[in-house]
Rosetta silent file (secondary structure, phi, psi, omega in degrees, C-alpha in Angstrom):
SEQUENCE: MLLHIKNMVCDRCIMVVKQQIDNHNFLISDISLGEVQFHPEPNEAQMQQIASSLKILGFEIIDKERDRLVEKIKNTVIKLIHHSDLTDVHQTLSSMLAESLQMEYSYLSRIFSDHEDVTIEKFIIQQKIAKVKELLQYGELNMNEIANVMGYSSNAHLSNQFKSITGLTPSEYKSINKSDRKPLDKI
SCORE:     score description
SCORE:     0.000 S_00000001
   1 L     0.000  141.384  168.672   60.073   73.910  -89.400 S_00000001
   2 E   -89.127  122.209 -156.467   63.341   73.090  -91.454 S_00000001
   3 E  -124.862  135.540  162.965   64.108   69.266  -91.536 S_00000001
   4 E   -73.698  109.807  161.702   67.863   68.016  -92.576 S_00000001
   5 E  -124.402  129.316 -179.235   67.602   64.990  -94.847 S_00000001
   6 E   -79.652  162.123  175.590   70.276   62.550  -95.635 S_00000001
   7 L    66.830   19.233  172.863   70.427   60.846  -98.821 S_00000001
   8 L   -75.621   76.896 -168.693   68.393   63.642 -101.104 S_00000001
   9 L  -118.901   16.118 -177.621   71.145   63.376 -103.979 S_00000001
  10 L  -173.505  161.456 -177.278   68.442   64.155 -107.100 S_00000001
  11 L   -47.503  -42.614  178.019   65.191   65.512 -108.584 S_00000001
  12 L   -93.152   -7.753  166.385   63.538   62.456 -107.630 S_00000001
  13 H   -59.819  -57.280 -168.540   64.681   62.352 -104.281 S_00000001
  14 H   -62.050   -8.160 -172.503   63.373   65.688 -103.493 S_00000001
  15 H  -100.811  -66.492 -151.754   59.816   64.510 -105.368 S_00000001
  16 H   -59.888  -36.557  159.533   59.422   61.258 -103.383 S_00000001
  17 H   -49.640  -33.561  159.546   60.332   63.598  -99.854 S_00000001
  18 H   -65.510  -42.796 -178.136   57.559   66.067 -100.998 S_00000001
  19 H   -65.981  -52.220 -165.041   55.146   63.431 -101.617 S_00000001
  20 H   -62.419  -47.246  163.019   55.812   61.664  -98.042 S_00000001
  21 H   -49.166  -68.148 -163.201   55.420   65.242  -96.462 S_00000001
  22 H   -59.654  -20.356  175.470   52.339   66.190  -98.161 S_00000001
  23 L   -79.936   10.548  179.049   50.911   62.814  -96.966 S_00000001
  24 L  -110.334   27.831 -162.862   51.416   63.712  -93.816 S_00000001
  25 L    25.865   76.776 -164.366   49.008   66.964  -94.358 S_00000001
  26 L  -135.738  128.370  165.228   52.385   69.051  -93.810 S_00000001
  27 E   -93.805  125.697 -152.694   52.835   72.484  -96.337 S_00000001
  28 E  -106.422  104.675  169.016   55.806   72.682  -97.901 S_00000001
  29 E   -89.799    0.602  166.426   57.338   76.188  -98.548 S_00000001
  30 E  -178.421  141.054  174.491   60.757   75.027  -99.855 S_00000001
  31 L  -155.520  132.205 -175.829   62.539   72.056 -100.509 S_00000001
  32 L  -144.867  174.726  178.771   65.930   71.503 -102.066 S_00000001
  33 L   -31.180  148.852  167.630   68.703   68.614 -101.730 S_00000001
  34 L    52.324   -8.695 -165.399   69.059   67.745  -97.955 S_00000001
  35 E  -134.233  167.317  171.390   66.506   70.286  -96.685 S_00000001
  36 E  -151.475  120.395  169.755   62.708   70.709  -96.599 S_00000001
  37 E  -105.126  134.196 -170.074   60.988   73.615  -95.081 S_00000001
  38 E  -154.010  165.758  177.438   57.269   72.873  -93.862 S_00000001
  39 E  -165.095  158.926   18.566   54.765   74.131  -91.077 S_00000001
  40 L   -96.161  141.612 -171.119   52.917   73.883  -89.324 S_00000001
  41 L   -34.156  140.412  174.763   55.549   72.386  -86.712 S_00000001
  42 L  -102.494  159.492 -170.846   54.750   68.782  -86.141 S_00000001
  43 L   -91.725 -179.340  171.005   54.678   67.709  -82.552 S_00000001
  44 L   -20.430  -63.925 -171.953   56.592   64.434  -81.351 S_00000001
  45 L   -77.233  -37.376  176.529   54.517   61.328  -82.564 S_00000001
  46 H   -63.817  -58.097  164.137   54.107   63.321  -86.075 S_00000001
  47 H   -60.995   -3.187  175.068   58.027   63.446  -86.289 S_00000001
  48 H   -75.070  -51.966 -161.578   58.263   59.954  -85.562 S_00000001
  49 H   -81.336  -23.623  178.757   55.943   58.931  -88.526 S_00000001
  50 H   -53.646  -59.206 -172.826   57.688   61.609  -90.688 S_00000001
  51 H   -49.849  -70.884 -147.636   61.076   59.676  -89.755 S_00000001
  52 H   -70.015  -36.064  170.177   59.936   56.674  -90.201 S_00000001
  53 H   -61.247  -61.141 -152.897   57.812   56.939  -93.436 S_00000001
  54 H   -89.818  -12.619  162.496   60.998   58.648  -95.048 S_00000001
  55 H   -54.544  -41.368  163.402   63.348   55.556  -93.555 S_00000001
  56 H   -38.144  -57.801  142.858   61.505   53.386  -95.440 S_00000001
  57 L    -1.407  -37.853 -159.202   62.503   55.366  -98.174 S_00000001
  58 L    84.829   -6.336  178.773   66.275   55.283  -97.687 S_00000001
  59 L  -103.392  155.600 -152.591   66.064   58.716  -96.258 S_00000001
  60 E  -133.320  135.761 -179.923   67.331   59.895  -92.773 S_00000001
  61 E  -115.627  130.096  179.143   66.457   63.106  -90.760 S_00000001
  62 E   -94.744  130.901 -179.211   69.512   64.468  -89.650 S_00000001
  63 L  -131.036  -16.850  163.606   70.075   66.100  -86.427 S_00000001
  64 L   -94.162  156.678 -152.608   73.295   67.048  -85.480 S_00000001
  65 H   -74.421  -30.180 -166.049   74.749   69.927  -86.839 S_00000001
  66 H   -93.195  -25.414  159.656   77.873   68.410  -88.011 S_00000001
  67 H   -73.428  -26.413  165.998   76.167   65.607  -89.893 S_00000001
  68 H   -43.667  -67.335  148.784   74.314   68.217  -91.466 S_00000001
  69 H   -31.809  -39.226  159.953   77.273   69.775  -92.611 S_00000001
  70 H   -76.147  -19.443 -166.865   78.525   66.499  -94.186 S_00000001
  71 H   -86.616  -47.724 -158.445   75.399   65.874  -95.876 S_00000001
  72 H   -55.440  -80.876 -174.637   75.504   69.762  -97.188 S_00000001
  73 H   -27.110  -46.664  171.123   78.970   68.863  -98.647 S_00000001
  74 H   -74.329  -22.942 -179.021   78.154   65.645 -100.007 S_00000001
  75 H   -76.315  -62.874  179.787   74.997   67.204 -101.753 S_00000001
  76 H   -54.489  -55.862  174.117   76.747   70.063 -103.364 S_00000001
  77 H   -50.046  -14.361  176.022   79.572   68.028 -104.560 S_00000001
  78 H   -90.528  -36.404 -163.775   77.044   65.821 -106.327 S_00000001
  79 H   -95.926  -19.154  151.361   75.022   68.672 -107.819 S_00000001
  80 H   -55.349  -69.343 -175.871   78.339   70.174 -108.777 S_00000001
  81 H   -59.736  -50.778 -168.185   79.486   67.236 -110.547 S_00000001
  82 H   -80.970    0.221 -159.567   76.143   65.384 -111.775 S_00000001
  83 H  -146.610   11.383 -175.607   74.194   68.280 -112.175 S_00000001
  84 L  -145.288  159.293 -175.797   76.380   71.054 -113.714 S_00000001
  85 L   -88.577  139.203  169.737   78.687   71.641 -117.134 S_00000001
  86 L  -101.896  -27.148 -171.332   82.454   71.701 -115.885 S_00000001
  87 L   -38.213  -69.941 -175.567   83.756   72.559 -119.310 S_00000001
  88 L   -68.026  -12.605 -164.191   84.041   76.492 -118.872 S_00000001
  89 L   -61.977  139.794 -158.241   84.603   76.120 -115.309 S_00000001
  90 L  -140.647   15.811 -171.796   87.749   78.328 -114.185 S_00000001
  91 L  -143.445  158.336  177.996   87.725   77.446 -110.145 S_00000001
  92 L   -93.409  144.070  163.114   88.683   73.943 -108.959 S_00000001
  93 H   -19.775  -73.034  170.996   86.089   72.172 -107.064 S_00000001
  94 H   -52.406  -33.423  176.615   87.041   72.626 -103.818 S_00000001
  95 H   -61.981  -50.866  170.705   87.261   76.343 -104.374 S_00000001
  96 H   -44.061  -23.074 -160.322   83.285   75.950 -105.866 S_00000001
  97 H  -100.022  -64.355  179.906   82.436   73.773 -102.731 S_00000001
  98 H   -48.785  -69.073  173.838   84.039   76.594 -100.036 S_00000001
  99 H   -29.377  -65.634 -137.925   82.018   79.334 -101.803 S_00000001
 100 H   -74.080  -59.414  173.051   79.034   77.659 -102.270 S_00000001
 101 H   -71.537    6.636 -179.906   79.103   76.874  -98.612 S_00000001
 102 L    47.121   48.825  179.681   80.388   80.346  -97.541 S_00000001
 103 L  -135.767  168.421 -161.484   83.221   78.306  -95.434 S_00000001
 104 L   -97.137  137.186 -169.938   86.809   78.057  -95.361 S_00000001
 105 H   -66.673  -35.076  175.583   87.701   74.743  -97.260 S_00000001
 106 H   -47.342  -20.351 -179.095   90.052   73.560  -94.754 S_00000001
 107 H   -88.035  -73.878 -165.320   87.123   73.289  -91.979 S_00000001
 108 H   -34.921  -27.349 -170.472   85.244   71.528  -94.714 S_00000001
 109 H   -87.487  -42.303 -168.534   88.014   68.939  -95.584 S_00000001
 110 H   -81.812  -23.461  165.092   88.739   68.260  -91.830 S_00000001
 111 H   -58.636  -58.352  169.015   84.748   67.745  -91.010 S_00000001
 112 H   -37.471  -71.008  176.956   84.517   65.614  -93.974 S_00000001
 113 H   -52.794  -44.282  172.356   87.094   63.449  -93.381 S_00000001
 114 H   -70.804  -11.368  169.315   86.529   62.807  -89.854 S_00000001
 115 H   -67.501  -49.205 -163.360   83.193   62.131  -90.259 S_00000001
 116 H  -106.075  -17.767 -167.820   83.361   59.758  -93.705 S_00000001
 117 L    67.274   17.142  166.993   87.244   58.269  -93.394 S_00000001
 118 L  -136.090  149.571 -171.312   87.559   59.511  -96.924 S_00000001
 119 L   -86.280  155.896  163.914   89.113   63.036  -97.765 S_00000001
 120 H   -54.157  -40.559  172.646   86.835   65.382  -99.886 S_00000001
 121 H   -52.898  -52.381  178.547   89.061   65.128 -102.846 S_00000001
 122 H   -54.819  -25.782 -170.468   88.571   61.033 -102.963 S_00000001
 123 H   -68.249  -63.972 -178.922   84.770   61.672 -102.757 S_00000001
 124 H   -32.149  -60.338 -121.902   84.922   64.464 -105.960 S_00000001
 125 H   -96.587  -56.930 -147.348   87.248   61.680 -107.846 S_00000001
 126 H   -71.820  -12.883  164.586   85.078   59.061 -106.771 S_00000001
 127 H   -42.828  -66.379 -170.719   82.021   61.270 -107.913 S_00000001
 128 H   -67.777  -31.900  162.450   83.549   62.227 -111.113 S_00000001
 129 H   -66.475  -64.786  168.818   84.048   58.307 -111.839 S_00000001
 130 H   -33.834  -36.355  179.168   80.645   57.761 -111.388 S_00000001
 131 H   -89.563  -24.192  170.127   79.415   60.221 -113.878 S_00000001
 132 H   -65.080  -40.749 -174.495   82.287   59.021 -116.400 S_00000001
 133 H   -59.429  -36.743 -165.693   81.207   55.715 -116.223 S_00000001
 134 H   -72.520  -45.163  169.510   77.299   56.870 -116.937 S_00000001
 135 H   -54.124  -31.915  170.019   78.489   58.824 -120.060 S_00000001
 136 H   -67.593  -32.284 -173.412   80.732   55.544 -121.455 S_00000001
 137 H   -79.374  -44.151 -167.712   77.333   53.639 -120.922 S_00000001
 138 H   -64.794  -17.148  177.866   74.908   56.165 -122.688 S_00000001
 139 L    74.527   13.799  174.099   78.174   55.934 -125.498 S_00000001
 140 L   -64.623  -40.312  177.315   77.045   59.622 -127.173 S_00000001
 141 L  -124.442  153.548 -171.961   80.135   60.909 -126.337 S_00000001
 142 L   -75.147 -176.774  169.833   83.922   59.923 -127.139 S_00000001
 143 H   -44.633  -88.279 -157.179   86.952   60.182 -124.450 S_00000001
 144 H   -70.112   30.348 -169.961   88.163   63.420 -124.951 S_00000001
 145 H  -108.745  -27.291 -162.637   84.512   65.028 -125.166 S_00000001
 146 H   -83.321  -42.869 -165.598   84.055   63.088 -121.739 S_00000001
 147 L   -77.858  -20.270 -175.966   87.545   64.611 -120.003 S_00000001
 148 L   -89.352  -52.265  174.339   86.484   68.012 -121.430 S_00000001
 149 L   -77.055   13.839 -150.497   83.076   68.026 -120.267 S_00000001
 150 L  -141.626   -1.655  162.562   84.003   66.422 -116.958 S_00000001
 151 L    72.889   23.595  177.093   86.856   69.177 -116.359 S_00000001
 152 L   -73.878  162.538  168.356   89.788   67.042 -116.996 S_00000001
 153 L   -92.945   -6.392  167.168   92.512   69.009 -118.478 S_00000001
 154 L  -169.041  173.345 -172.354   93.196   66.021 -120.910 S_00000001
 155 H   -57.433  -20.530 -170.251   92.295   62.661 -121.820 S_00000001
 156 H   -93.440   -5.318  160.532   95.301   60.822 -119.993 S_00000001
 157 H   -71.395  -43.314 -179.689   94.221   62.516 -116.834 S_00000001
 158 H   -67.714  -46.413 -179.538   90.797   60.905 -117.036 S_00000001
 159 H   -55.439  -48.170 -167.804   92.258   57.591 -118.063 S_00000001
 160 H   -66.279  -26.529 -175.999   94.612   57.296 -115.308 S_00000001
 161 H   -85.379  -12.459  178.916   92.527   58.199 -112.848 S_00000001
 162 H   -44.624  -67.305 -171.625   89.723   55.963 -114.377 S_00000001
 163 H   -48.430  -25.331  176.556   91.896   53.238 -114.109 S_00000001
 164 H   -94.897   -8.755  175.034   92.954   53.678 -110.466 S_00000001
 165 H   -70.048  -81.552  168.395   89.632   54.035 -109.336 S_00000001
 166 H   -59.253  -17.167 -161.853   88.058   51.228 -111.296 S_00000001
 167 L    69.024    5.996 -155.803   90.976   49.069 -112.410 S_00000001
 168 L  -147.084   99.889  162.170   90.057   49.004 -116.025 S_00000001
 169 L   -36.574  141.605  174.397   90.375   51.621 -118.508 S_00000001
 170 L   -27.224  -27.829 -156.282   88.038   53.725 -119.809 S_00000001
 171 L   -98.402  -64.550 -169.384   88.046   51.803 -123.124 S_00000001
 172 L   -31.213  -34.191 -167.132   88.214   48.295 -121.166 S_00000001
 173 L   -89.992  -19.198 -168.315   85.156   49.311 -119.001 S_00000001
 174 L   -94.791  -44.542 -143.199   82.930   50.424 -122.367 S_00000001
 175 L  -114.602   -6.971  161.228   83.836   47.333 -123.763 S_00000001
 176 L   -96.144  -14.452 -172.817   82.766   44.845 -121.206 S_00000001
 177 L    63.118   20.065 -169.335   79.769   47.006 -120.852 S_00000001
 178 L   -57.712  125.336 -176.878   80.291   46.612 -117.125 S_00000001
 179 L  -110.665   65.224  177.803   77.352   47.714 -115.372 S_00000001
 180 L  -129.808   49.443  151.360   78.226   48.138 -111.716 S_00000001
 181 L   -58.627  134.459  158.819   77.075   51.812 -111.273 S_00000001
 182 L   -98.223  165.801  168.115   75.948   52.733 -107.852 S_00000001
 183 L   -60.353  134.328 -162.548   73.492   54.777 -106.355 S_00000001
 184 L   -71.749  -18.481  173.117   75.210   58.167 -105.782 S_00000001
 185 L   -93.160   -0.644  130.672   74.264   58.094 -102.121 S_00000001
 186 L   -54.064   -7.219 -139.281   76.538   54.888 -102.091 S_00000001
 187 L  -111.266    0.000    0.000   79.080   56.153 -103.662 S_00000001
């Protein structure tokens, strides 16, 4: 059975979901962000138990196809921004997203906007700024290096976008050491 799960955004989420499915004595054949393939097929009572144990941990089973697609879009964006090196990327994130999901970007954009009340572009920017905040807090890279790692054309472009989202310049954010980072599934 293939189960689609909302709010799986990192490797720890995969580990937690795997543990929950294992606790119900099902064998997992494949697990990735947002999806788990396991057998045997659970009956309705078992399915409710799985759903309940996942819900306690902040996950939800996704039944509707449209909801699944939106979650795939989110997971793909998160994977591209938070788990990839954007330094030498010669494609836009929108084309990488369309290629990864093998669908037209305009279709993905329309479905996402209708469902989330925010465009994919804004969601991508929010995710990029969340990653920039993380990098600023680590203090290991300067602004030019962060701009490069995050795929920005310049430090100025990153700074302008950062200020438009947070109300602070990256320098102001770093100097007040504001720790207002949100979990990825809350952005």
